[in-house]
Short mmCIF file of C-alpha atoms and ligand atoms in Angstrom, two decimals:
data_model
loop_
_atom_site.label_atom_id
_atom_site.label_comp_id
_atom_site.label_asym_id
_atom_site.label_seq_id
_atom_site.Cartn_x
_atom_site.Cartn_y
_atom_site.Cartn_z
CA MET E 1 21.59 -3.38 -8.25
CA GLY E 2 19.38 -0.33 -7.73
CA GLY E 3 18.24 2.95 -9.20
CA ARG E 4 20.45 5.36 -11.09
CA ASP E 5 20.36 7.73 -8.12
CA THR E 6 20.51 6.63 -4.53
CA PRO E 7 17.86 8.28 -2.39
CA SER E 8 19.18 10.11 0.64
CA ALA E 9 17.29 10.79 3.86
CA ALA E 10 17.03 14.47 2.92
CA GLY E 11 15.98 13.61 -0.63
CA LEU E 12 13.23 11.29 0.53
CA ARG E 13 12.01 13.89 3.01
CA ARG E 14 11.92 16.48 0.23
CA PHE E 15 10.06 14.08 -2.05
CA HIS E 16 7.47 13.49 0.71
CA ASP E 17 7.20 17.18 1.58
CA ASP E 18 6.79 18.26 -2.05
CA LEU E 19 3.93 15.80 -2.48
CA LEU E 20 2.42 16.88 0.82
CA ALA E 21 2.50 20.51 -0.30
CA ALA E 22 0.85 19.54 -3.59
CA TYR E 23 -1.90 17.24 -2.31
CA GLY E 24 -2.28 17.99 1.39
CA CYS E 25 -2.48 15.52 4.25
CA GLN E 26 -4.24 12.33 3.08
CA ARG E 27 -4.97 10.70 6.47
CA TRP E 28 -5.29 7.10 5.31
CA TRP E 29 -6.56 4.36 5.77
CA PRO E 30 -10.24 5.13 5.07
CA THR E 31 -12.54 3.09 7.33
CA GLN E 32 -16.27 2.93 8.00
CA ASP E 33 -16.43 0.96 11.25
CA GLU E 34 -15.81 3.18 14.27
CA ALA E 35 -16.03 0.22 16.63
CA ASN E 36 -13.23 -1.77 15.04
CA PRO E 37 -11.36 0.31 12.46
CA ARG E 38 -8.07 -1.56 12.75
CA PHE E 39 -9.64 -4.89 11.95
CA GLU E 40 -11.47 -3.27 9.05
CA ILE E 41 -8.05 -2.38 7.63
CA LEU E 42 -7.12 -6.08 7.57
CA VAL E 43 -10.34 -6.83 5.70
CA GLY E 44 -9.87 -3.90 3.31
CA ALA E 45 -6.26 -4.90 2.58
CA VAL E 46 -7.45 -8.27 1.25
CA LEU E 47 -10.54 -6.99 -0.52
CA THR E 48 -8.68 -4.23 -2.36
CA GLN E 49 -6.35 -6.67 -4.15
CA HIS E 50 -6.91 -5.96 -7.89
CA THR E 51 -10.22 -4.25 -7.08
CA ALA E 52 -11.41 -0.64 -7.18
CA TRP E 53 -11.83 0.90 -3.75
CA THR E 54 -15.47 1.84 -4.39
CA ASN E 55 -16.29 -1.87 -4.69
CA VAL E 56 -14.35 -2.61 -1.51
CA GLU E 57 -16.45 -0.05 0.34
CA ILE E 58 -19.64 -1.72 -0.89
CA ALA E 59 -18.39 -5.15 0.23
CA ILE E 60 -17.38 -3.83 3.66
CA ALA E 61 -20.77 -2.15 4.06
CA ALA E 62 -22.42 -5.51 3.27
CA LEU E 63 -20.27 -7.24 5.89
CA ARG E 64 -21.16 -4.61 8.49
CA GLU E 65 -24.84 -4.99 7.72
CA ALA E 66 -24.59 -8.74 8.21
CA GLY E 67 -23.02 -8.51 11.68
CA PRO E 68 -20.10 -7.15 13.66
CA LEU E 69 -16.89 -6.65 11.74
CA THR E 70 -14.76 -9.02 13.81
CA ALA E 71 -12.64 -12.03 12.90
CA ARG E 72 -14.89 -14.44 14.79
CA ALA E 73 -18.04 -13.06 13.21
CA LEU E 74 -16.57 -13.29 9.70
CA LEU E 75 -15.56 -16.90 10.30
CA GLU E 76 -19.13 -17.74 11.26
CA HIS E 77 -20.69 -16.37 8.07
CA ALA E 78 -21.90 -19.27 5.94
CA ASP E 79 -22.21 -16.90 3.00
CA LEU E 80 -19.00 -14.87 3.31
CA ALA E 81 -18.25 -15.10 -0.42
CA GLU E 82 -21.72 -13.82 -1.30
CA LEU E 83 -21.39 -10.91 1.13
CA ILE E 84 -18.19 -9.72 -0.57
CA ARG E 85 -19.39 -10.47 -4.11
CA ARG E 86 -18.73 -6.86 -5.23
CA ALA E 87 -15.04 -7.07 -4.33
CA GLY E 88 -13.71 -8.94 -7.36
CA PRO E 89 -13.09 -12.71 -7.30
CA HIS E 90 -15.24 -13.20 -4.24
CA ARG E 91 -14.69 -16.93 -3.64
CA VAL E 92 -10.91 -16.54 -3.75
CA LYS E 93 -11.07 -13.51 -1.48
CA ALA E 94 -13.41 -15.26 0.94
CA ARG E 95 -10.79 -18.02 1.36
CA ARG E 96 -8.10 -15.40 1.90
CA LEU E 97 -10.22 -13.55 4.44
CA GLN E 98 -10.96 -16.79 6.28
CA ALA E 99 -7.24 -17.60 6.43
CA LEU E 100 -6.49 -14.11 7.76
CA CYS E 101 -9.30 -14.26 10.34
CA THR E 102 -8.21 -17.70 11.54
CA TRP E 103 -4.65 -16.43 11.88
CA PHE E 104 -5.83 -13.35 13.76
CA VAL E 105 -7.90 -15.37 16.24
CA ASP E 106 -5.24 -18.07 16.70
CA ARG E 107 -2.53 -15.50 17.40
CA GLY E 108 -4.62 -13.70 20.03
CA GLY E 109 -5.71 -10.60 18.08
CA PHE E 110 -4.16 -7.16 18.22
CA GLN E 111 -3.36 -7.38 21.91
CA ALA E 112 -0.98 -10.29 21.45
CA LEU E 113 0.29 -9.35 18.00
CA GLU E 114 1.31 -5.86 19.14
CA ALA E 115 4.22 -7.46 21.00
CA TRP E 116 5.63 -9.05 17.85
CA SER E 117 8.51 -7.49 15.97
CA THR E 118 7.74 -6.09 12.54
CA GLU E 119 9.90 -8.70 10.80
CA THR E 120 8.22 -11.58 12.64
CA LEU E 121 4.77 -10.18 11.91
CA ARG E 122 5.63 -9.71 8.24
CA ALA E 123 6.97 -13.26 7.93
CA ASP E 124 3.87 -14.70 9.62
CA LEU E 125 1.52 -12.69 7.39
CA LEU E 126 3.44 -13.76 4.29
CA SER E 127 2.94 -17.40 5.22
CA LEU E 128 -0.83 -16.99 4.85
CA HIS E 129 -2.85 -17.95 1.81
CA GLY E 130 -3.21 -14.96 -0.51
CA ILE E 131 -1.11 -12.49 1.48
CA GLY E 132 1.75 -11.08 -0.60
CA PHE E 133 4.32 -8.41 0.16
CA GLU E 134 2.06 -5.45 -0.61
CA THR E 135 -0.92 -6.70 1.41
CA ALA E 136 1.35 -7.61 4.33
CA ASP E 137 2.91 -4.15 4.36
CA VAL E 138 -0.45 -2.39 4.11
CA ILE E 139 -1.55 -4.36 7.18
CA LEU E 140 1.71 -3.68 9.03
CA LEU E 141 1.59 0.04 8.27
CA TYR E 142 -2.07 0.90 8.65
CA ALA E 143 -3.38 -1.68 11.13
CA PHE E 144 -0.25 -2.06 13.28
CA GLY E 145 1.34 1.35 12.85
CA ARG E 146 4.70 -0.09 11.81
CA PRO E 147 7.04 2.09 9.71
CA CYS E 148 6.94 0.21 6.40
CA PHE E 149 7.16 1.39 2.82
CA VAL E 150 4.44 -0.03 0.57
CA ALA E 151 6.16 -0.64 -2.78
CA ASP E 152 3.04 -0.97 -4.91
CA ALA E 153 2.75 -0.49 -8.68
CA TYR E 154 2.22 3.27 -8.27
CA ALA E 155 5.42 3.54 -6.22
CA PHE E 156 7.39 1.63 -8.86
CA ARG E 157 6.02 3.84 -11.65
CA ILE E 158 6.86 7.10 -9.91
CA LEU E 159 10.18 6.08 -8.40
CA GLU E 160 11.41 4.58 -11.67
CA ARG E 161 10.66 7.86 -13.39
CA TYR E 162 12.09 9.86 -10.51
CA GLY E 163 15.33 7.86 -10.73
CA TRP E 164 15.29 5.84 -7.51
CA SER E 165 14.44 2.47 -8.98
CA ASP E 166 15.41 0.62 -12.13
CA GLY E 167 15.92 -2.87 -13.47
CA PRO E 168 13.40 -5.68 -13.02
CA ARG E 169 10.80 -4.80 -10.42
CA ASN E 170 11.59 -6.40 -7.10
CA TYR E 171 9.28 -5.53 -4.21
CA GLU E 172 11.66 -6.24 -1.36
CA ARG E 173 14.55 -4.41 -2.98
CA LEU E 174 12.56 -1.21 -3.39
CA ARG E 175 11.01 -1.44 0.08
CA ARG E 176 14.39 -1.87 1.73
CA ARG E 177 15.93 0.87 -0.41
CA ILE E 178 13.38 3.42 0.75
CA GLU E 179 13.28 2.23 4.35
CA ALA E 180 17.10 2.44 4.50
CA VAL E 181 16.88 6.23 4.27
CA GLY E 182 13.38 6.80 5.73
CA PRO E 183 12.70 7.59 9.37
CA ALA E 184 13.05 4.34 11.32
CA GLU E 185 10.30 4.98 13.86
CA ASP E 186 7.90 7.29 12.05
CA ALA E 187 4.95 5.27 10.74
CA ILE E 188 3.01 8.46 9.98
CA PHE E 189 5.68 9.42 7.45
CA TYR E 190 5.17 6.13 5.58
CA ASP E 191 1.40 6.35 5.99
CA GLU E 192 1.37 9.71 4.24
CA LEU E 193 4.08 8.76 1.75
CA HIS E 194 2.07 5.81 0.43
CA ALA E 195 -1.18 7.78 0.28
CA LEU E 196 0.55 10.71 -1.45
CA ILE E 197 2.16 8.43 -4.02
CA VAL E 198 -1.29 7.02 -4.84
CA ALA E 199 -2.70 10.56 -5.13
CA HIS E 200 0.18 11.59 -7.39
CA ALA E 201 -0.07 8.53 -9.63
CA ARG E 202 -3.78 9.14 -10.10
CA GLY E 203 -3.59 12.91 -10.32
CA ARG E 204 -0.50 13.70 -12.35
CA CYS E 205 2.07 10.95 -12.88
CA HIS E 206 -0.25 8.96 -15.13
CA LYS E 207 0.82 5.67 -16.66
CA ARG E 208 0.73 6.87 -20.26
CA ALA E 209 1.13 10.65 -20.16
CA PRO E 210 2.63 12.11 -16.98
CA ASP E 211 1.87 15.80 -16.56
CA CYS E 212 5.46 16.81 -15.82
CA ALA E 213 4.94 20.49 -16.66
CA ALA E 214 2.69 20.91 -13.63
CA CYS E 215 4.43 18.44 -11.31
CA ALA E 216 5.83 19.48 -7.93
CA LEU E 217 8.46 16.73 -8.20
CA ALA E 218 9.77 17.83 -11.59
CA PRO E 219 12.93 19.63 -10.32
CA GLY E 220 14.24 16.36 -8.87
CA CYS E 221 12.78 13.94 -11.41
CA ALA E 222 15.05 12.11 -13.89
CA HIS E 223 12.21 11.62 -16.36
CA ALA E 224 11.40 15.34 -16.36
CA ARG E 225 15.09 16.17 -16.84
CA ALA E 226 15.28 13.76 -19.76
CA GLN E 227 12.19 15.29 -21.31
CA ALA E 228 13.93 18.66 -21.17
CA GLN E 229 16.84 17.13 -23.16
CA PRO E 230 14.87 15.30 -25.84
CA ASN E 231 17.80 13.52 -27.51
CA THR E 232 18.67 11.35 -24.53
CA PRO E 233 17.76 7.64 -24.73
CA ARG E 234 15.65 7.94 -21.58
CA ALA E 235 13.46 10.65 -23.07
CA GLU E 236 13.01 8.55 -26.20
CA ALA E 237 12.03 5.52 -24.15
CA GLY E 238 9.23 7.62 -22.69
CA ARG E 239 8.47 5.06 -19.98
S1 SF4 O 1 7.96 15.08 -13.23
FE1 SF4 O 1 6.63 13.81 -14.52
S2 SF4 O 1 7.49 11.72 -14.44
FE2 SF4 O 1 8.41 12.91 -12.76
S3 SF4 O 1 7.10 12.44 -10.98
FE3 SF4 O 1 6.31 14.33 -11.94
S4 SF4 O 1 4.69 13.68 -13.38
FE4 SF4 O 1 5.93 11.84 -12.82
#
């Protein structure tokens, strides 16, 4: 089961390039800590779960003020939950961060983990408390530079409208569907693709009222086509 249209390699490249032309290079993931930016991505990936990024930045700044942003230092904080209070459910996230830091130290840090295959890394991350598919793929993509598609809620919204996903939302199905036609070794492509999808969801393909008239993706978008033929069931559904 999949979308109404099957994405092709050329179609996915065009989708990426059209967004790139519209929004410019995004250069994610935003970090503050020049000494240890990759580890900060692990921290940010947990803190951003169901939380606005501005609050994540405040929590990361508090952690940096309290000491070095390293796994060992975070494990030694007696007041980790208080330090990240601004990042949503802070006690839950403190437990998740501690699990991630313990994992990171036990596995030997980036130096050892670099040698792991992407599938093994993903499976190990998914075994941790509070790490789901999306968080694992954000870590794989941005901290480890692995070519992974992050199938977050923005991606589902846009790709369902575009015509590349339908039926009940299934993270792994969409991730594999996109990765099947995406460049196998090009993490920068997926890095930009995810960031551009977020920019597009926030800037034009809004949840309630997508601005299709001004959208760079409109020529290839099933929702825009249906809107142009207002008697079709899809246009009436409005999504
Ligand atoms: S044409 Fe409309 S529905 Fe399709 S991607 Fe653009 S804004 Fe979203």
